[in-house]
């Protein structure tokens, strides 16, 4: 649960549109403060996709599930898609 809260905090500050463009599974896991020596980054990201917190598009880009609908005030701030 703490990793999800950490991810949401990261997205709020760094990727306010909820789109994790140019972020590998390793970078996403690092944004969640996941230690890659203990937990495989791709396995972690795939698990949170399976649970429904993230979605991976056909283009491979990961987005936070329903971010615009659930965090409209954050989504509307500036342009931080990267």
Short mmCIF file of C-alpha atoms in Angstrom, two decimals:
data_model
loop_
_atom_site.label_atom_id
_atom_site.label_comp_id
_atom_site.label_asym_id
_atom_site.label_seq_id
_atom_site.Cartn_x
_atom_site.Cartn_y
_atom_site.Cartn_z
CA UNK A 1 0.00 0.00 0.00
CA UNK A 2 2.82 2.41 0.85
CA UNK A 3 4.29 1.92 -2.63
CA UNK A 4 0.98 2.96 -4.24
CA UNK A 5 0.78 6.10 -2.11
CA UNK A 6 4.38 6.88 -3.03
CA UNK A 7 3.54 6.41 -6.71
CA UNK A 8 0.55 8.74 -6.44
CA UNK A 9 2.71 11.38 -4.75
CA UNK A 10 5.29 11.05 -7.54
CA UNK A 11 2.62 11.34 -10.24
CA UNK A 12 1.07 14.37 -8.52
CA UNK A 13 4.40 16.21 -8.56
CA UNK A 14 6.12 14.88 -11.67
CA UNK A 15 3.53 13.45 -14.07
CA UNK A 16 0.30 15.25 -13.25
CA UNK A 17 -1.44 13.86 -16.34
CA UNK A 18 -0.95 10.34 -14.98
CA UNK A 19 1.03 9.26 -18.05
CA UNK A 20 4.35 7.59 -17.28
CA UNK A 21 5.93 8.24 -20.68
CA UNK A 22 9.61 7.34 -21.03
CA UNK A 23 9.54 5.38 -17.78
CA UNK A 24 10.70 1.79 -17.78
CA UNK A 25 9.37 -0.66 -15.24
CA UNK A 26 12.61 -0.10 -13.35
CA UNK A 27 12.00 3.67 -13.18
CA UNK A 28 8.37 3.19 -12.16
CA UNK A 29 9.40 0.80 -9.39
CA UNK A 30 12.08 3.27 -8.27
CA UNK A 31 9.43 6.03 -8.11
CA UNK A 32 7.58 3.70 -5.71
CA UNK A 33 10.76 3.27 -3.62
CA UNK A 34 10.94 -0.42 -4.51
CA UNK A 35 14.36 -1.97 -3.87
CA UNK A 36 15.27 -3.90 -7.05
CA UNK A 37 17.50 -6.20 -5.02
CA UNK A 38 14.41 -7.43 -3.17
CA UNK A 39 11.58 -7.17 -5.72
CA UNK A 40 11.81 -7.53 -9.49
CA UNK A 41 10.75 -4.23 -11.08
CA UNK A 42 8.81 -5.75 -13.98
CA UNK A 43 7.03 -8.18 -11.68
CA UNK A 44 6.07 -5.31 -9.36
CA UNK A 45 4.70 -3.15 -12.20
CA UNK A 46 2.85 -6.09 -13.76
CA UNK A 47 1.28 -6.86 -10.38
CA UNK A 48 -0.03 -3.32 -9.88
CA UNK A 49 -1.34 -3.38 -13.44
CA UNK A 50 -3.11 -6.67 -12.72
CA UNK A 51 -4.60 -5.24 -9.51
CA UNK A 52 -5.87 -2.24 -11.49
CA UNK A 53 -3.87 0.72 -10.21
CA UNK A 54 -2.04 1.13 -13.53
CA UNK A 55 -2.84 0.41 -17.17
CA UNK A 56 -0.37 -0.37 -19.97
CA UNK A 57 -1.43 0.79 -23.41
CA UNK A 58 -0.79 -1.09 -26.64
CA UNK A 59 2.14 1.28 -27.17
CA UNK A 60 3.64 0.07 -23.87
CA UNK A 61 3.13 3.37 -22.06
CA UNK A 62 1.93 2.99 -18.49
CA UNK A 63 -0.78 5.31 -17.14
CA UNK A 64 -2.44 5.62 -13.76
CA UNK A 65 -5.89 4.06 -14.00
CA UNK A 66 -8.64 6.72 -14.18
CA UNK A 67 -6.26 9.46 -12.98
CA UNK A 68 -8.07 12.27 -14.84
CA UNK A 69 -11.44 11.23 -13.38
CA UNK A 70 -10.20 10.66 -9.83
CA UNK A 71 -7.70 13.52 -9.61
CA UNK A 72 -9.12 16.29 -11.83
CA UNK A 73 -7.49 19.10 -9.85
CA UNK A 74 -4.07 17.53 -10.24
CA UNK A 75 -4.66 16.61 -13.87
CA UNK A 76 -5.58 20.22 -14.76
CA UNK A 77 -2.33 21.71 -13.43
CA UNK A 78 0.13 22.68 -16.16
CA UNK A 79 1.71 20.28 -18.62
CA UNK A 80 3.98 17.66 -17.12
CA UNK A 81 3.67 14.77 -19.52
CA UNK A 82 7.41 14.39 -20.31
#
